Short mmCIF file of C-alpha atoms in Angstrom, two decimals:
data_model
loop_
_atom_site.label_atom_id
_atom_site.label_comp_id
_atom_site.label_asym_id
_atom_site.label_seq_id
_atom_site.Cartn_x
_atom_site.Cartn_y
_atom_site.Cartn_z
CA UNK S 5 -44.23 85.60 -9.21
CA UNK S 6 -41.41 85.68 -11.81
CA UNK S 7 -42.95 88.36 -13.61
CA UNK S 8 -43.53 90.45 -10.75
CA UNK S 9 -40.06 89.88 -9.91
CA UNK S 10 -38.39 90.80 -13.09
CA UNK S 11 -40.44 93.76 -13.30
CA UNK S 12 -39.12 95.17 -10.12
CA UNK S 13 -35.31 94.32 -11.13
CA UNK S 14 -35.89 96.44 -13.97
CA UNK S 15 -37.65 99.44 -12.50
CA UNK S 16 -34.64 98.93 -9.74
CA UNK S 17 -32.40 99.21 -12.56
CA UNK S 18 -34.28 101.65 -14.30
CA UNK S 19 -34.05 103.92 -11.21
CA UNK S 20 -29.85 103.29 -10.78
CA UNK S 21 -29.20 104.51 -14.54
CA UNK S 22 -31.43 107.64 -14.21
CA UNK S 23 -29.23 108.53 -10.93
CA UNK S 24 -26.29 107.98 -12.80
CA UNK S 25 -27.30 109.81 -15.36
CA UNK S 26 -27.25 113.10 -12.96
CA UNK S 27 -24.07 114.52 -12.71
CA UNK S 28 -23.71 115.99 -9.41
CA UNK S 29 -22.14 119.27 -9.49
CA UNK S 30 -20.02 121.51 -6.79
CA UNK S 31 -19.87 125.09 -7.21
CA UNK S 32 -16.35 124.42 -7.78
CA UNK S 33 -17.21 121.66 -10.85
CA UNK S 34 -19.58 124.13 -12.59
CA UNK S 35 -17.18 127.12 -12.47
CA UNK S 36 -14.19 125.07 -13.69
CA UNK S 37 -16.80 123.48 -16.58
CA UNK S 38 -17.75 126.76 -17.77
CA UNK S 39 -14.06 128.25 -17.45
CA UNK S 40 -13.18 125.18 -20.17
CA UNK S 41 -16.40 125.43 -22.16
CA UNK S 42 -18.35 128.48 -22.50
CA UNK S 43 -18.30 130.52 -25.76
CA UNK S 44 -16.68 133.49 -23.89
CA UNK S 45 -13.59 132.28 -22.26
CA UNK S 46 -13.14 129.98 -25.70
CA UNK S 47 -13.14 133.27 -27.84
CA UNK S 48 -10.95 134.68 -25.23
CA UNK S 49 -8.23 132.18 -25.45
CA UNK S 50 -8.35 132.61 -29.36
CA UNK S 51 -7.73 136.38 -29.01
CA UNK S 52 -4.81 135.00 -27.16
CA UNK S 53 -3.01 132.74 -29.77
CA UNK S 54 -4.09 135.98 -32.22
CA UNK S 55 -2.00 138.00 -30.36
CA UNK S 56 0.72 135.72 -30.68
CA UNK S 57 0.35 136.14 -34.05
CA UNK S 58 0.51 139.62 -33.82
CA UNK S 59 4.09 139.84 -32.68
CA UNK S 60 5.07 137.35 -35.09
CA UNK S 61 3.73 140.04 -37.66
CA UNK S 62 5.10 142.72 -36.18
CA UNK S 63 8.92 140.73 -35.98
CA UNK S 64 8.71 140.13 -39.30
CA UNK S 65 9.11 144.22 -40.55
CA UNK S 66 12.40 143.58 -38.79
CA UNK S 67 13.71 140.58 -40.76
CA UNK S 68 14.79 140.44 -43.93
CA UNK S 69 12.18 140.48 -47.11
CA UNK S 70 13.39 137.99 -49.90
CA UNK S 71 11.43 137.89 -53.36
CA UNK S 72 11.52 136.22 -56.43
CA UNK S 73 10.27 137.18 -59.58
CA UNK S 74 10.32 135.75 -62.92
CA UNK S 75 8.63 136.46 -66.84
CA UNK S 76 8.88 136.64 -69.99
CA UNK S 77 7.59 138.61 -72.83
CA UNK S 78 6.69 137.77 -76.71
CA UNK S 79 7.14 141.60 -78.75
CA UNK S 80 5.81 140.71 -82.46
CA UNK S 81 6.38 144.16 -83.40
CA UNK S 82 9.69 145.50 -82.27
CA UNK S 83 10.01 149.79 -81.46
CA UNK S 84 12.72 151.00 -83.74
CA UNK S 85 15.58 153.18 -82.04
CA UNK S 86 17.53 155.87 -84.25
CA UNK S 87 20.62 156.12 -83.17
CA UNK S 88 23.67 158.48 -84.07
CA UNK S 89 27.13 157.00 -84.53
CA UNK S 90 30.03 159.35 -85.76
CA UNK S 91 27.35 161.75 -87.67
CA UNK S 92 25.21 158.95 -89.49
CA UNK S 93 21.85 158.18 -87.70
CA UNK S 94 21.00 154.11 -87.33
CA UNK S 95 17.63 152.97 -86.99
CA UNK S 96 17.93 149.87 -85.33
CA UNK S 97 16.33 147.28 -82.48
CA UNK S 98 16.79 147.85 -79.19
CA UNK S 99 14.89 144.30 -78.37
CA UNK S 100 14.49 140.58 -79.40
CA UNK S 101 11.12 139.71 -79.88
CA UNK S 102 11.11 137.10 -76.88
CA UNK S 103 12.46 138.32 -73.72
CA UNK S 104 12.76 136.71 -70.26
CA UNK S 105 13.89 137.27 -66.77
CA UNK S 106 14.26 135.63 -63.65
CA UNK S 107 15.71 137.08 -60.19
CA UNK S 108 15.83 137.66 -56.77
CA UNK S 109 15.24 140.58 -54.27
CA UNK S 110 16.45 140.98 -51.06
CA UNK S 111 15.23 144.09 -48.42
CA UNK S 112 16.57 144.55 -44.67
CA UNK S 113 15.14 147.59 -42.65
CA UNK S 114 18.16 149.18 -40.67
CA UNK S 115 16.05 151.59 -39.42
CA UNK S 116 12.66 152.27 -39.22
CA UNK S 117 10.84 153.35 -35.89
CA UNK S 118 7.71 152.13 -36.97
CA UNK S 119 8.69 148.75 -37.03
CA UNK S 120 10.36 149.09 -33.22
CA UNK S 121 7.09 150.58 -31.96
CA UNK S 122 4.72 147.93 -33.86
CA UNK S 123 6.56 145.19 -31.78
CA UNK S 124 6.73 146.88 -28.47
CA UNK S 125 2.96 147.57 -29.45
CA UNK S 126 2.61 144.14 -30.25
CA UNK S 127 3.65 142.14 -27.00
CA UNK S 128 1.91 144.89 -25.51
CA UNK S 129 -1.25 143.64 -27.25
CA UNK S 130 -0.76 140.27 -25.71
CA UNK S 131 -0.35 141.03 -22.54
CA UNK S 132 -4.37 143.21 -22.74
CA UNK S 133 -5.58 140.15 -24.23
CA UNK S 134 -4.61 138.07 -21.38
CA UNK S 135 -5.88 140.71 -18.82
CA UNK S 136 -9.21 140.79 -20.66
CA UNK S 137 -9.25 136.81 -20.61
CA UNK S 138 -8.96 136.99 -17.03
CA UNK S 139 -11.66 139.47 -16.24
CA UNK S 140 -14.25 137.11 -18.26
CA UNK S 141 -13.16 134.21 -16.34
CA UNK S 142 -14.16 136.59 -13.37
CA UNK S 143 -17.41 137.68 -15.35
CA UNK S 144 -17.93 133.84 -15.99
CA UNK S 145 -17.49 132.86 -12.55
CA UNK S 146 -19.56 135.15 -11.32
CA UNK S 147 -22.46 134.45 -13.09
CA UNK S 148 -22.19 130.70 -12.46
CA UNK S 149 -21.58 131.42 -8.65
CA UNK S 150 -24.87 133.67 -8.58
CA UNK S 151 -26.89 130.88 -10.91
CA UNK S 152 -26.04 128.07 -8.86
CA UNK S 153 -26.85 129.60 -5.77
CA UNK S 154 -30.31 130.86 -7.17
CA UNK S 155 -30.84 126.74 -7.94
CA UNK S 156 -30.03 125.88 -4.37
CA UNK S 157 -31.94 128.14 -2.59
CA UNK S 158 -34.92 127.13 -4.52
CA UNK S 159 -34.09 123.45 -4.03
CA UNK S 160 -33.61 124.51 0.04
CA UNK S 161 -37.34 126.13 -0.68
CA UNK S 162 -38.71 122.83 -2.65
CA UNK S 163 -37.64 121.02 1.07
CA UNK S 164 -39.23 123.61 2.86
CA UNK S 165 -41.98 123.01 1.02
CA UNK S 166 -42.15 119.01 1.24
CA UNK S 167 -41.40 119.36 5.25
CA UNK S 168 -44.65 121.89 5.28
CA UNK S 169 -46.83 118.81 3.37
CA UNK S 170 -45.30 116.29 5.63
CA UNK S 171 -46.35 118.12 8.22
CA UNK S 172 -49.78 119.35 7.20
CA UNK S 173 -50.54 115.80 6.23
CA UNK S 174 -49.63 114.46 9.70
CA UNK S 175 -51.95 116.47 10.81
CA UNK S 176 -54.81 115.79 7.94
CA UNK S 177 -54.36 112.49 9.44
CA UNK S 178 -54.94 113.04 13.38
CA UNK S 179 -58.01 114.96 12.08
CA UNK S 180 -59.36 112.30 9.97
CA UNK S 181 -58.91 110.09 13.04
CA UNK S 182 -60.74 112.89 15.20
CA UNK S 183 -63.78 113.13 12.95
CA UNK S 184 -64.10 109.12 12.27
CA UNK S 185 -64.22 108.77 16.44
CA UNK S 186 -66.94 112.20 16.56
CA UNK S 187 -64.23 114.84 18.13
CA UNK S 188 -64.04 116.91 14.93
CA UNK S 189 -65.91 118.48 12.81
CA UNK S 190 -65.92 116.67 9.24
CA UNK S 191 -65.02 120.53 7.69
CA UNK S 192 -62.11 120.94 9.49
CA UNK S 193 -61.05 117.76 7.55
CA UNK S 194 -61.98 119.67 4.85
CA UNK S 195 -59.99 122.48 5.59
CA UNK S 196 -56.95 120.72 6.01
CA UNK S 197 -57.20 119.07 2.57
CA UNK S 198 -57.70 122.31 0.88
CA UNK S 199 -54.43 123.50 2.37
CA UNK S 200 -52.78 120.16 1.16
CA UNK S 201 -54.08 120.99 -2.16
CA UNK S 202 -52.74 124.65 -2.24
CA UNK S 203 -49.11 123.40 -0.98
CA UNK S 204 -48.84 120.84 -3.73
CA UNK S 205 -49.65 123.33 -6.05
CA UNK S 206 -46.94 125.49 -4.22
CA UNK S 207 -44.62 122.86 -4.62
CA UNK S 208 -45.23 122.33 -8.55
CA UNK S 209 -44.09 126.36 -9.23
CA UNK S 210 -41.16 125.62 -7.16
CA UNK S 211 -40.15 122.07 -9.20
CA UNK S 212 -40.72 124.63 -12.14
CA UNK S 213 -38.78 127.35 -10.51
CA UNK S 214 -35.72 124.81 -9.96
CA UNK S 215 -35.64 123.42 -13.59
CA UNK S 216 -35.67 126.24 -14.81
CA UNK S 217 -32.43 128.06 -12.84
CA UNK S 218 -30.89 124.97 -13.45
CA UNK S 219 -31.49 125.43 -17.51
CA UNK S 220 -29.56 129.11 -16.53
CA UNK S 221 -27.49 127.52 -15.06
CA UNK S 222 -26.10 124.69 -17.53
CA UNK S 223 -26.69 127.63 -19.99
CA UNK S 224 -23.78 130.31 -18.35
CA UNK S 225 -21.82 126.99 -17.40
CA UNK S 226 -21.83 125.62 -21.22
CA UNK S 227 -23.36 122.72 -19.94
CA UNK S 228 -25.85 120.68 -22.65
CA UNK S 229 -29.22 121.76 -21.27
CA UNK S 230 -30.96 118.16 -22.20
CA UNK S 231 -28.72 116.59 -19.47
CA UNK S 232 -29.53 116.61 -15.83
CA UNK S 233 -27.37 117.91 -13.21
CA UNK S 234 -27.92 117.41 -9.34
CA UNK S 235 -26.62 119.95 -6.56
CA UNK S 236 -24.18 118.80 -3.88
CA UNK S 237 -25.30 118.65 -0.49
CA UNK S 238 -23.95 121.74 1.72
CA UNK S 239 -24.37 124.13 4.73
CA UNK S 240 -24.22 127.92 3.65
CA UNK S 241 -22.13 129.39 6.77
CA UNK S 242 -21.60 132.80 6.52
CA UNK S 243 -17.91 133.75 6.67
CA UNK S 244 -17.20 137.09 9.06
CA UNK S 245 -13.18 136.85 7.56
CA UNK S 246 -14.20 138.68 4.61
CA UNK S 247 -14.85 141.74 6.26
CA UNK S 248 -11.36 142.25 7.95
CA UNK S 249 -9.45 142.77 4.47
CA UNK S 250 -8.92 146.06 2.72
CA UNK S 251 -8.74 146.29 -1.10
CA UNK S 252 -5.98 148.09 -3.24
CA UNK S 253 -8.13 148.98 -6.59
CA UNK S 254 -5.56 148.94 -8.97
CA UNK S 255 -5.68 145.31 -8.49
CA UNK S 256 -9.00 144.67 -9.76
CA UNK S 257 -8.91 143.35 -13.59
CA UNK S 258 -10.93 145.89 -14.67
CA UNK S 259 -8.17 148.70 -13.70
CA UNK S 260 -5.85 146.69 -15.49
CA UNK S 261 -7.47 146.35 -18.06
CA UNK S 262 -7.55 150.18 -18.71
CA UNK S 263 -4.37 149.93 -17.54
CA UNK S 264 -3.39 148.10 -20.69
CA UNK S 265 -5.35 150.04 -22.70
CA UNK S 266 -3.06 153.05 -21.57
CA UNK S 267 -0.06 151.87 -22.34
CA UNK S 268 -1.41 150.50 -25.74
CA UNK S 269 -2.69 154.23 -26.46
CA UNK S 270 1.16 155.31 -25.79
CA UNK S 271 2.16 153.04 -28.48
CA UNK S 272 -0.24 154.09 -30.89
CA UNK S 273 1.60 158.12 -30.07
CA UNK S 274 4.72 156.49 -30.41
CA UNK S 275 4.28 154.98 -33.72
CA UNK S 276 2.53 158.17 -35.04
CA UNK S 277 5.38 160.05 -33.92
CA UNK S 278 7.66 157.66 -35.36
CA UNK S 279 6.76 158.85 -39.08
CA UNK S 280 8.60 162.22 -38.59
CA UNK S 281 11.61 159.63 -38.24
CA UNK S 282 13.86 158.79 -41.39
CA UNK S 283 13.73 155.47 -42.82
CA UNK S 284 16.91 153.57 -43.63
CA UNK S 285 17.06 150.57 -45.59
CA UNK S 286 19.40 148.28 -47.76
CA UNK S 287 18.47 146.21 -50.89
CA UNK S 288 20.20 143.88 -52.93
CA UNK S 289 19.60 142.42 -56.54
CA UNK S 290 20.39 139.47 -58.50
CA UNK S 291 19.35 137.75 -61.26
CA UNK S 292 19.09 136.62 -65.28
CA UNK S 293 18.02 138.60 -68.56
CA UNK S 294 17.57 136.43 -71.78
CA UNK S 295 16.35 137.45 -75.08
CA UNK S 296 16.43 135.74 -78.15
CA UNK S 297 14.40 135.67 -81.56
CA UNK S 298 12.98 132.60 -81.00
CA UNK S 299 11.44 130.91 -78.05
CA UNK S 300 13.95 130.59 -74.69
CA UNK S 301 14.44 126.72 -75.50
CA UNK S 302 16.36 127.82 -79.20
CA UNK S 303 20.36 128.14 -79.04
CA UNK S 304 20.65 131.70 -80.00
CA UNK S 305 18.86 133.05 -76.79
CA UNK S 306 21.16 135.14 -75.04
CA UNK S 307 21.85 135.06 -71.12
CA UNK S 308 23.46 137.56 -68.89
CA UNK S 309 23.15 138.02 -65.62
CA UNK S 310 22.69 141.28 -63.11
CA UNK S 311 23.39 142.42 -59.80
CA UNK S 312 22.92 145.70 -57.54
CA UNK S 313 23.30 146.60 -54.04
CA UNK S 314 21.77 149.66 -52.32
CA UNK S 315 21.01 152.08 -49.82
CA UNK S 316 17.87 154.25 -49.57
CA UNK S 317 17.06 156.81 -46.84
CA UNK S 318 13.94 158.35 -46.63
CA UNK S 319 13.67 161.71 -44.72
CA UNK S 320 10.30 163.26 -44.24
CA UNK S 321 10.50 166.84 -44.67
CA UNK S 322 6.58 167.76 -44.60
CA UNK S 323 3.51 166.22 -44.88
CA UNK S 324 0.96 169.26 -44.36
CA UNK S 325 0.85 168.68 -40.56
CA UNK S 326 -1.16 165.35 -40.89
CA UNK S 327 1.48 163.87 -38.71
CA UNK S 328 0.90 165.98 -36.07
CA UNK S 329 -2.76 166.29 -36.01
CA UNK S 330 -2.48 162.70 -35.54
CA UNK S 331 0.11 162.70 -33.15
CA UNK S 332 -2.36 166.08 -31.09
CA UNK S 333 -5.83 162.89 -31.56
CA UNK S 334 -3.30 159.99 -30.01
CA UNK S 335 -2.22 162.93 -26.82
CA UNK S 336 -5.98 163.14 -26.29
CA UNK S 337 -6.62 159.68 -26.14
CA UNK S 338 -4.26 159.02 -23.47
CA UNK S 339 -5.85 161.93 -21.51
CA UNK S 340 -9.98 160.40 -21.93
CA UNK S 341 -8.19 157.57 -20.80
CA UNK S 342 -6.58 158.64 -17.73
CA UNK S 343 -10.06 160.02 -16.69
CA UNK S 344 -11.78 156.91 -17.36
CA UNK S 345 -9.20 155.22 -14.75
CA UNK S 346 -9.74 158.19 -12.46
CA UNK S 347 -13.51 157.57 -12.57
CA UNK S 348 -13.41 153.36 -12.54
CA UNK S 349 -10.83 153.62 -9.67
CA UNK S 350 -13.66 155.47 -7.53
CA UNK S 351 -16.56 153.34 -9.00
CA UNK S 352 -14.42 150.09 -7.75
CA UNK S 353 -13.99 152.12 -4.33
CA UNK S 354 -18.04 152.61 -4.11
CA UNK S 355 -18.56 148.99 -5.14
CA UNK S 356 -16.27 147.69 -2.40
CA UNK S 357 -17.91 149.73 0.22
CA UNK S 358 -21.41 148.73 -0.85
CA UNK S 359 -20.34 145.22 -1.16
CA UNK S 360 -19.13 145.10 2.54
CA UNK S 361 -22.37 147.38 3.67
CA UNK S 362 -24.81 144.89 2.12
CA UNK S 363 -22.65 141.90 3.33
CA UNK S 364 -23.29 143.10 6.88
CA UNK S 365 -27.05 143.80 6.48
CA UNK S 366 -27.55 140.46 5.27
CA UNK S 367 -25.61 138.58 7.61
CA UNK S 368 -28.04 140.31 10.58
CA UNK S 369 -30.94 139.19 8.15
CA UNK S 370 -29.67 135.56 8.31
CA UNK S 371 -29.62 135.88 12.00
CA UNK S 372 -33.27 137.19 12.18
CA UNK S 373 -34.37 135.01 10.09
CA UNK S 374 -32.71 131.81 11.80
CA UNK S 375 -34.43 132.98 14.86
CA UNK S 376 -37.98 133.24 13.45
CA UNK S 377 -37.55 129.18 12.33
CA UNK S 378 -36.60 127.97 15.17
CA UNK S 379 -39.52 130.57 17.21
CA UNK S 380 -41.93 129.28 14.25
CA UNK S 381 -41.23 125.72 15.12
CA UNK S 382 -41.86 125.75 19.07
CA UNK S 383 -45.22 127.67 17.75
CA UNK S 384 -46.04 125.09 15.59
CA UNK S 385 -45.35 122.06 18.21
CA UNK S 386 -47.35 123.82 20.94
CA UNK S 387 -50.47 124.66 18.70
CA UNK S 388 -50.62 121.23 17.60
CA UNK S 389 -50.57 120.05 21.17
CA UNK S 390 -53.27 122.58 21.83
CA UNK S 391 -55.16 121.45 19.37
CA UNK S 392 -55.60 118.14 20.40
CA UNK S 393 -56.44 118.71 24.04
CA UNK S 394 -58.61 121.02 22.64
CA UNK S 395 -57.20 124.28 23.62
CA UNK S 396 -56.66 125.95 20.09
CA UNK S 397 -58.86 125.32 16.84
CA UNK S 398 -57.64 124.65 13.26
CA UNK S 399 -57.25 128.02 12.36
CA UNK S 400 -54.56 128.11 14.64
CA UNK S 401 -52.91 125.21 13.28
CA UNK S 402 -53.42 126.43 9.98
CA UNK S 403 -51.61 129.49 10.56
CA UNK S 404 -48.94 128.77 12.71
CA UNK S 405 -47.69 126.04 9.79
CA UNK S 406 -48.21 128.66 7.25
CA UNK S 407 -46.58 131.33 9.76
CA UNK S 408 -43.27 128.27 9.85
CA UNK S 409 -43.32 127.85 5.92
CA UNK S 410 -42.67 131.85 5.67
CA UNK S 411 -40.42 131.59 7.90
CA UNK S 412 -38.10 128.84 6.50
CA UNK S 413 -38.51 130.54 3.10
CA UNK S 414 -37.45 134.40 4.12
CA UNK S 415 -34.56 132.65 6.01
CA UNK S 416 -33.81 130.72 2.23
CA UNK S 417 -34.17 134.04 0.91
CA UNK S 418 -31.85 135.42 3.76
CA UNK S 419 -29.20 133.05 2.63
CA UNK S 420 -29.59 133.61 -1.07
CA UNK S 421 -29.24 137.32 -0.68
CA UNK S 422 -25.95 136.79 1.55
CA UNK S 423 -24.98 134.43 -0.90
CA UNK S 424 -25.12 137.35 -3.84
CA UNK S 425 -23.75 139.75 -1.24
CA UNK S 426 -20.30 137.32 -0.79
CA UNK S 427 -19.99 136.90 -4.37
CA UNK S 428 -20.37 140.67 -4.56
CA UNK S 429 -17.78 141.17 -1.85
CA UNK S 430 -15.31 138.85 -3.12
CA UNK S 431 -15.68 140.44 -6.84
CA UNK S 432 -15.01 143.81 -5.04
CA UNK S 433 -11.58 142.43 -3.60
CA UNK S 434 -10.87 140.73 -6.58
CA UNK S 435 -10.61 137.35 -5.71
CA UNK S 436 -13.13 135.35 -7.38
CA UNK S 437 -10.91 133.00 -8.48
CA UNK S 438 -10.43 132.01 -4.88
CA UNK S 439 -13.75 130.00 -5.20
CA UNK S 440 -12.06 127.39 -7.85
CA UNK S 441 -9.04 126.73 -5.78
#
């Protein structure tokens, strides 16, 4: 008695840890995981903090530039100068055989429209990179919106399909108690087990079906596909609202995007234009020569220090009309990309309107389909009844469950394709985001 009771403690606890072990999962919870841990939005956020880096780049043209530089030279064999002092030429050295320097460099841009552009280009950069993060959150959310709701229709299906053996059985059973007292036939007990047989096997392909959206699932939310996740419990109500609202394309991300892309295309004219500007810049020198006959350390090595200041302008004059060609390739840039906003602005227009078109044909599927359960059922009830006053045979029975089983899963189906309609709908207005808040 002991044994049997410690036995049952541990399947009891055995059971507990295993539901633990499930996290259950919102819509909401797998959007937000995959938002935090899926490969995409990670590499997004590091073109981010790259951009950042970017305009740090780009700053720096404007700041100073300080070098130092320092060597030294051993000359075993010295060149020999001739020189001419008041009409007698002097061979002499112009060198020591060790020499040595050491200095620093400074350069400040005053102007150069290169650099100006680069940084306007540069926060410019940051800002696309941010857009683009935000349309793969939207691509992200998306896909784990349309996953999840392909797990729970097939778990709505898997019920479907228990209810249907539940039901089928019930009836196996009033047979079985039919043929034992001589008021059925033993082969319609026969019968009825064959179709319990064929709805298990029905209901192994849809366990398979539902592990394996779930694997999709875990796999688009980053989610480690070993672990087991378990659906919340909720109603799919259809919601009319969306269909009031109009949409204003040029808020979508992906118009942005090209948006972006525009104005980053302007830079790039801009800073090929900005080579037919002149550069100005000023540079300052400082620093030691030493030279001596012996090695820098000896007493005779001579020191003497150096300075210079200066100011360089650059002016291009011509550079074989590279420049321009260049400036004529960034012009028609601009213009391919104008038409590809042209042509995503009306492709964002069609998707809307298809959105909200399928949106309503679905939601008068749901509403069929509703109808046909809850017709399905009253035919079910009534054939049983039937069937044991003897009024209808188990062919009847037979199909009027299978005729209820159809019926439940086209109105699963119904609510799946809705489902993928909404998501489509609320892509189309742009607010995806909407279902994480």
């Amino acid at each position: 008695m002991n044994r049997l009771k410690l036995l049952l403690s541990l399947v009891i606890v055995g059971f507990v840890s295993f539901a633990n072990a499930q996290e259950i999962v919102a819509l909401k919870d797998a959007v937000n995981f995959a938002l935090e841990n899926k490969a995409e939005a990670k590499r997004a956020d590091l073109a981010i903090k790259k951009a950042e880096y970017k305009i740090d780049e780009a700053r720096a043209g404007a700041l100073p530039q300080i070098s130092a530089d320092a060597g030294m030279q051993y000359s075993p064999i010295l060149q020999q100068m001739v020189l001419t002092f008041a009409g007698q030429q002097m061979k002499g050295e112009m060198s020591r055989p060790w020499v040595s320097n050491i200095g620093v460099s400074v350069y400040q841009n005053i102007f150069d429209q290169r650099v100006f552009t680069g940084l306007k280009a540069a926060k410019s950069t940051r800002e696309f990179y941010q857009v683009n993060a935000d349309l793969t959150d939207e691509q992200i959310i998306e896909r784990v919106a349309n996953a999840y709701y392909q797990v729970f229709i097939q778990e709505e299906k898997l019920k479907t399909i228990e209810k249907s053996y539940e039901n089928t059985n019930k009836v196996r059973n009033v047979i079985k108690s039919l043929v034992e007292n001589g008021l059925a036939k033993p082969i319609d007990l026969d019968r009825i087990v064959v179709q319990l047989n064929n709805i298990s096997s029905s209901r192994q392909q849809l366990i398979n079906a539902v592990d394996i959206n779930k694997n999709a699932l875990k796999f688009y939310m980053g989610y480690p596909i070993e672990q087991s996740i378990r659906l919340t419990e909720e109603t799919i109500t259809p919601n009319l609202a969306l269909l009031e609202d109009q949409i204003d394309v040029e808020n979508r991300t992906e118009f942005k995007v090209l948006s972006k892309q525009k104005e980053l295309l302007g830079f790039a004219k801009e800073a090929e234009r900005a080579n037919l500007y002149p550069t100005v810049g000023l540079s300052a020198n400082y620093g030691y020569a030493g030279m001596g006959d012996k090695f820098i350390t000896s007493k005779d090595y001579f020191w003497s220090d150096l300075a210079s200041v200066g100011l360089s302008v650059k002016v291009p004059i011509f550079s074989g009309g590279a420049i321009k060609a260049k400036i004529n390739q960034a012009e028609i840039d601009l213009l391919d990309i104008e038409e590809q906003m042209n042509d995503t602005k009306l492709g964002l227009s069609l998707e809307y309107q298809n959105a909200k078109a399928q949106i309503e044909n679905t939601l008068k599927s749901v509403d069929i389909q509703e109808e046909n359960v809850s017709l399905a059922e009253k035919v079910l009830v009534n054939t049983q009844n039937n069937y044991q006053q003897g009024l209808a045979n188990l062919t009847e029975i037979l199909d009027a469950e299978n005729a209820l089983t159809d019926a439940r899963n086209n109105y699963s189906n119904a609510l799946l394709e809705y489902k993928i309609a909404e998501i489509a709908l609320i892509k189309a207005k742009g607010d995806l985001k909407t279902l994480i808040q």
